[in-house]
Amino acid sequence: MAEPAASSEASDLGPDVPGNMKRFIPIENNPEVMSHLLHQLGLSRTIGFHDVFSIDDPDLLAFVPRPAFALLLVFPVSDTYEKFRAHEDLHKPNYDGSGPDEEVMWFKQTIGNACGLIGLLHGASNGPAKKFIDPDSELSQLLQQATPLKPIPRADLLYDSKALESAHQSAASKGDSAAPSATANIDLHYVCFVKSPQDNLWELDGRRKGPLNRGKLDPDDDVLSERALELGVRSFLKREEEAGGGELRFSLVALGQSFE
């Protein structure tokens, strides 16, 4: 039986991808794996992903190249997060933006276990990182095709992309741990923070109804600035801590200049 097209159910999807949709082997939460995936697609090797070991210790934060073009927050989905997401999305309309005047490019996730891929695409296709995409690459062509599309046809484009599937499969075979199966239920989720040309901090998550404007940044701020952290990551951490859900597990990965 042929796989269903993303658009067959995507317009009525909840935040999770139905079991009858295509599923990928999850990629490891590993900066080298993430960089490998985007480099295959056409992102310049002069930029890549880096672990952020602390947002409070200036000495550890100094190891991250600045400016940071995008910030990925990786965390296990908790009841606290799901309640907050459902409450915040309840009265929001489904995002319907498209075209070259979009402040940010947002992708709805319709592939199972692909939240890592969606997060990486959000980081590479917005903000300063766009300037580092090879204009003759698969990634450049994909973004050119995606730009005029509304969210559901845009999701279909990703769903049907052989280049994305191939790059993801290659990246999923790398890493320090054995890759789970494509049918595994993975609780880790990826959310991407980017700064738009209009100096707004945007939270981009393919499980939401659309991109979320978290507030204004100063022109010199990047996504690891104090202001950006307060509007984004620290707001998330504060909610989780106040809920008292036990051990708070999360990691941060920033996109910036490579060390090579």
Short mmCIF file of C-alpha atoms in Angstrom, two decimals:
data_model
loop_
_atom_site.label_atom_id
_atom_site.label_comp_id
_atom_site.label_asym_id
_atom_site.label_seq_id
_atom_site.Cartn_x
_atom_site.Cartn_y
_atom_site.Cartn_z
CA MET A 1 0.00 0.00 0.00
CA ALA A 2 1.32 3.43 -0.90
CA GLU A 3 2.22 5.79 1.94
CA PRO A 4 -0.33 8.56 2.48
CA ALA A 5 0.57 12.01 1.29
CA ALA A 6 1.18 14.42 4.12
CA SER A 7 -1.74 16.59 3.08
CA SER A 8 -4.22 13.71 3.43
CA GLU A 9 -4.42 14.30 7.19
CA ALA A 10 -2.10 17.19 7.93
CA SER A 11 -4.81 19.85 7.96
CA ASP A 12 -6.51 18.10 10.89
CA LEU A 13 -3.41 16.81 12.68
CA GLY A 14 -2.96 17.26 16.38
CA PRO A 15 0.55 17.95 17.61
CA ASP A 16 1.67 14.34 17.07
CA VAL A 17 2.11 12.54 13.76
CA PRO A 18 -0.38 9.68 13.20
CA GLY A 19 1.06 6.17 13.07
CA ASN A 20 0.20 5.68 9.41
CA MET A 21 2.49 8.51 8.28
CA LYS A 22 6.11 8.01 7.23
CA ARG A 23 8.59 7.68 10.09
CA PHE A 24 12.35 8.23 10.24
CA ILE A 25 14.99 6.66 12.43
CA PRO A 26 15.63 9.38 15.04
CA ILE A 27 18.93 11.23 14.81
CA GLU A 28 21.18 11.37 17.86
CA ASN A 29 21.28 14.54 19.92
CA ASN A 30 24.88 15.15 18.87
CA PRO A 31 26.33 18.33 17.28
CA GLU A 32 28.55 16.35 14.88
CA VAL A 33 25.57 14.33 13.63
CA MET A 34 23.46 17.47 13.23
CA SER A 35 26.21 19.28 11.35
CA HIS A 36 26.77 16.25 9.12
CA LEU A 37 23.11 16.20 8.11
CA LEU A 38 22.99 19.85 7.07
CA HIS A 39 26.43 19.78 5.43
CA GLN A 40 25.22 16.93 3.22
CA LEU A 41 22.28 19.06 2.13
CA GLY A 42 24.38 22.10 1.30
CA LEU A 43 25.11 24.15 4.42
CA SER A 44 28.66 25.50 4.36
CA ARG A 45 31.17 23.60 6.49
CA THR A 46 32.33 26.94 7.87
CA ILE A 47 29.37 26.77 10.28
CA GLY A 48 28.11 23.92 12.43
CA PHE A 49 26.52 22.95 15.72
CA HIS A 50 28.12 23.22 19.16
CA ASP A 51 27.12 21.99 22.60
CA VAL A 52 26.12 24.72 25.05
CA PHE A 53 27.15 23.33 28.43
CA SER A 54 25.85 26.25 30.50
CA ILE A 55 23.79 29.40 30.04
CA ASP A 56 24.84 30.73 33.45
CA ASP A 57 28.61 30.12 33.58
CA PRO A 58 30.40 32.76 31.45
CA ASP A 59 33.54 30.61 31.19
CA LEU A 60 31.62 27.69 29.67
CA LEU A 61 29.50 29.96 27.50
CA ALA A 62 32.72 31.46 26.10
CA PHE A 63 33.43 28.14 24.35
CA VAL A 64 30.44 28.69 22.03
CA PRO A 65 31.25 30.69 18.85
CA ARG A 66 29.37 33.98 18.68
CA PRO A 67 27.20 35.22 17.25
CA ALA A 68 24.99 32.15 17.59
CA PHE A 69 22.70 31.93 14.56
CA ALA A 70 20.17 29.46 16.04
CA LEU A 71 19.64 27.68 19.33
CA LEU A 72 18.13 24.20 19.66
CA LEU A 73 16.49 23.23 22.94
CA VAL A 74 16.24 19.44 23.28
CA PHE A 75 14.10 18.02 26.07
CA PRO A 76 11.81 15.12 27.01
CA VAL A 77 8.17 16.09 26.56
CA SER A 78 6.59 16.47 30.01
CA ASP A 79 3.02 16.88 31.23
CA THR A 80 3.89 20.47 32.16
CA TYR A 81 5.07 21.25 28.65
CA GLU A 82 2.06 19.59 27.04
CA LYS A 83 -0.39 21.51 29.24
CA PHE A 84 1.36 24.79 28.46
CA ARG A 85 1.45 24.02 24.70
CA ALA A 86 -2.23 23.07 24.61
CA HIS A 87 -3.24 26.18 26.58
CA GLU A 88 -1.15 28.55 24.48
CA ASP A 89 -2.28 27.04 21.17
CA LEU A 90 -5.96 26.71 22.12
CA HIS A 91 -7.19 29.97 20.62
CA LYS A 92 -4.44 30.51 18.07
CA PRO A 93 -5.38 30.12 14.40
CA ASN A 94 -3.37 27.74 12.25
CA TYR A 95 -0.51 29.65 10.66
CA ASP A 96 -1.12 30.35 6.99
CA GLY A 97 1.94 32.35 5.96
CA SER A 98 3.98 31.93 2.81
CA GLY A 99 6.09 33.88 0.36
CA PRO A 100 9.28 35.94 0.45
CA ASP A 101 7.83 38.45 2.94
CA GLU A 102 7.46 35.87 5.73
CA GLU A 103 9.45 37.04 8.74
CA VAL A 104 10.47 33.42 9.41
CA MET A 105 10.07 30.17 7.50
CA TRP A 106 8.16 27.59 9.52
CA PHE A 107 7.71 23.88 8.79
CA LYS A 108 4.87 21.73 10.12
CA GLN A 109 6.05 18.26 11.10
CA THR A 110 4.22 15.43 9.33
CA ILE A 111 6.99 12.79 9.49
CA GLY A 112 7.31 10.66 12.61
CA ASN A 113 10.54 10.96 14.64
CA ALA A 114 11.64 13.90 12.49
CA CYS A 115 11.48 16.69 15.08
CA GLY A 116 15.29 16.82 15.06
CA LEU A 117 15.32 17.28 11.30
CA ILE A 118 12.62 19.96 11.48
CA GLY A 119 14.60 21.78 14.17
CA LEU A 120 17.74 21.71 12.04
CA LEU A 121 15.86 23.00 9.01
CA HIS A 122 14.38 25.82 11.08
CA GLY A 123 17.88 26.80 12.21
CA ALA A 124 19.41 26.72 8.73
CA SER A 125 16.56 28.39 6.83
CA ASN A 126 16.19 31.46 9.06
CA GLY A 127 18.38 34.31 10.22
CA PRO A 128 22.08 34.68 9.31
CA ALA A 129 22.53 30.94 8.63
CA LYS A 130 20.73 31.30 5.29
CA LYS A 131 23.74 33.15 3.90
CA PHE A 132 25.84 30.01 4.39
CA ILE A 133 23.76 27.75 2.13
CA ASP A 134 25.35 26.75 -1.19
CA PRO A 135 23.06 28.30 -3.85
CA ASP A 136 23.43 25.18 -6.04
CA SER A 137 22.66 22.71 -3.24
CA GLU A 138 19.69 20.48 -2.50
CA LEU A 139 18.92 22.60 0.56
CA SER A 140 18.85 25.82 -1.46
CA GLN A 141 16.53 24.26 -4.04
CA LEU A 142 14.27 22.90 -1.32
CA LEU A 143 13.94 26.30 0.36
CA GLN A 144 13.28 28.01 -2.96
CA GLN A 145 10.45 25.55 -3.61
CA ALA A 146 9.14 25.91 -0.03
CA THR A 147 9.06 29.72 0.05
CA PRO A 148 5.85 30.33 -1.97
CA LEU A 149 3.98 27.39 -0.38
CA LYS A 150 1.43 27.51 2.42
CA PRO A 151 2.23 25.31 5.46
CA ILE A 152 0.45 22.14 4.34
CA PRO A 153 1.91 22.02 0.79
CA ARG A 154 5.24 22.99 2.36
CA ALA A 155 4.96 20.00 4.71
CA ASP A 156 4.14 17.81 1.70
CA LEU A 157 7.33 19.04 0.03
CA LEU A 158 9.43 17.86 2.97
CA TYR A 159 7.48 14.62 3.23
CA ASP A 160 8.21 13.75 -0.40
CA SER A 161 11.84 14.95 -0.51
CA LYS A 162 14.23 12.11 -1.33
CA ALA A 163 17.22 14.36 -0.59
CA LEU A 164 15.99 15.00 2.96
CA GLU A 165 15.25 11.33 3.54
CA SER A 166 18.67 10.27 2.28
CA ALA A 167 20.54 12.88 4.35
CA HIS A 168 18.52 11.99 7.44
CA GLN A 169 19.16 8.26 6.98
CA SER A 170 22.90 8.90 6.66
CA ALA A 171 22.95 11.06 9.79
CA ALA A 172 20.86 8.55 11.78
CA SER A 173 23.52 5.88 11.16
CA LYS A 174 26.16 8.03 12.84
CA GLY A 175 26.64 8.98 16.48
CA ASP A 176 27.92 7.37 19.64
CA SER A 177 24.95 5.15 20.45
CA ALA A 178 22.96 2.51 18.60
CA ALA A 179 20.14 4.07 16.60
CA PRO A 180 16.59 3.14 17.66
CA SER A 181 14.12 1.85 15.10
CA ALA A 182 11.90 4.14 13.07
CA THR A 183 8.87 2.77 14.94
CA ALA A 184 10.29 3.63 18.38
CA ASN A 185 8.41 6.17 20.47
CA ILE A 186 11.00 8.84 21.27
CA ASP A 187 10.17 11.36 23.99
CA LEU A 188 12.94 13.84 23.11
CA HIS A 189 11.70 16.94 21.34
CA TYR A 190 13.55 19.74 19.52
CA VAL A 191 12.55 23.41 19.57
CA CYS A 192 14.52 26.01 17.62
CA PHE A 193 15.03 29.68 18.51
CA VAL A 194 16.08 32.13 15.79
CA LYS A 195 16.39 35.89 15.43
CA SER A 196 14.59 37.46 12.49
CA PRO A 197 15.84 40.42 10.42
CA GLN A 198 13.24 42.48 12.32
CA ASP A 199 15.09 41.65 15.59
CA ASN A 200 12.35 39.39 16.97
CA LEU A 201 13.07 36.12 18.77
CA TRP A 202 11.01 33.32 17.24
CA GLU A 203 10.31 29.88 18.65
CA LEU A 204 9.92 27.37 15.83
CA ASP A 205 8.37 23.98 16.56
CA GLY A 206 6.73 21.73 13.99
CA ARG A 207 4.27 20.43 16.62
CA ARG A 208 2.75 23.87 17.19
CA LYS A 209 0.13 25.73 15.14
CA GLY A 210 2.78 28.03 13.71
CA PRO A 211 5.84 30.12 14.61
CA LEU A 212 5.78 31.93 17.96
CA ASN A 213 7.12 35.46 18.39
CA ARG A 214 8.68 35.53 21.87
CA GLY A 215 9.66 39.19 21.89
CA LYS A 216 11.98 41.95 20.74
CA LEU A 217 15.77 41.73 20.83
CA ASP A 218 18.32 44.49 20.50
CA PRO A 219 20.12 44.72 17.15
CA ASP A 220 23.34 43.40 18.70
CA ASP A 221 21.69 40.48 20.50
CA ASP A 222 22.09 36.92 19.25
CA VAL A 223 20.05 33.89 20.36
CA LEU A 224 22.41 33.32 23.31
CA SER A 225 22.15 36.88 24.60
CA GLU A 226 20.71 37.43 28.08
CA ARG A 227 17.54 38.92 26.60
CA ALA A 228 17.02 35.99 24.21
CA LEU A 229 17.61 33.43 26.96
CA GLU A 230 15.13 35.15 29.25
CA LEU A 231 12.46 35.22 26.53
CA GLY A 232 13.10 31.65 25.39
CA VAL A 233 15.00 28.93 27.21
CA ARG A 234 14.76 30.32 30.73
CA SER A 235 10.99 30.75 30.41
CA PHE A 236 10.76 27.05 29.55
CA LEU A 237 13.03 26.06 32.46
CA LYS A 238 11.10 28.22 34.91
CA ARG A 239 7.79 26.56 34.00
CA GLU A 240 9.27 23.09 34.40
CA GLU A 241 10.95 23.91 37.72
CA GLU A 242 7.82 25.52 39.18
CA ALA A 243 5.78 22.45 38.23
CA GLY A 244 8.12 20.32 40.36
CA GLY A 245 8.17 17.44 37.92
CA GLY A 246 11.41 15.98 39.25
CA GLU A 247 14.77 15.99 37.50
CA LEU A 248 14.96 18.65 34.79
CA ARG A 249 16.64 17.13 31.75
CA PHE A 250 17.47 19.25 28.71
CA SER A 251 20.34 20.14 26.42
CA LEU A 252 21.20 23.08 24.21
CA VAL A 253 22.97 23.13 20.86
CA ALA A 254 23.93 26.34 19.04
CA LEU A 255 24.56 26.92 15.35
CA GLY A 256 27.59 29.13 14.68
CA GLN A 257 31.01 29.36 13.08
CA SER A 258 32.94 26.07 12.95
CA PHE A 259 36.22 25.64 14.79
CA GLU A 260 37.85 24.00 11.76
#
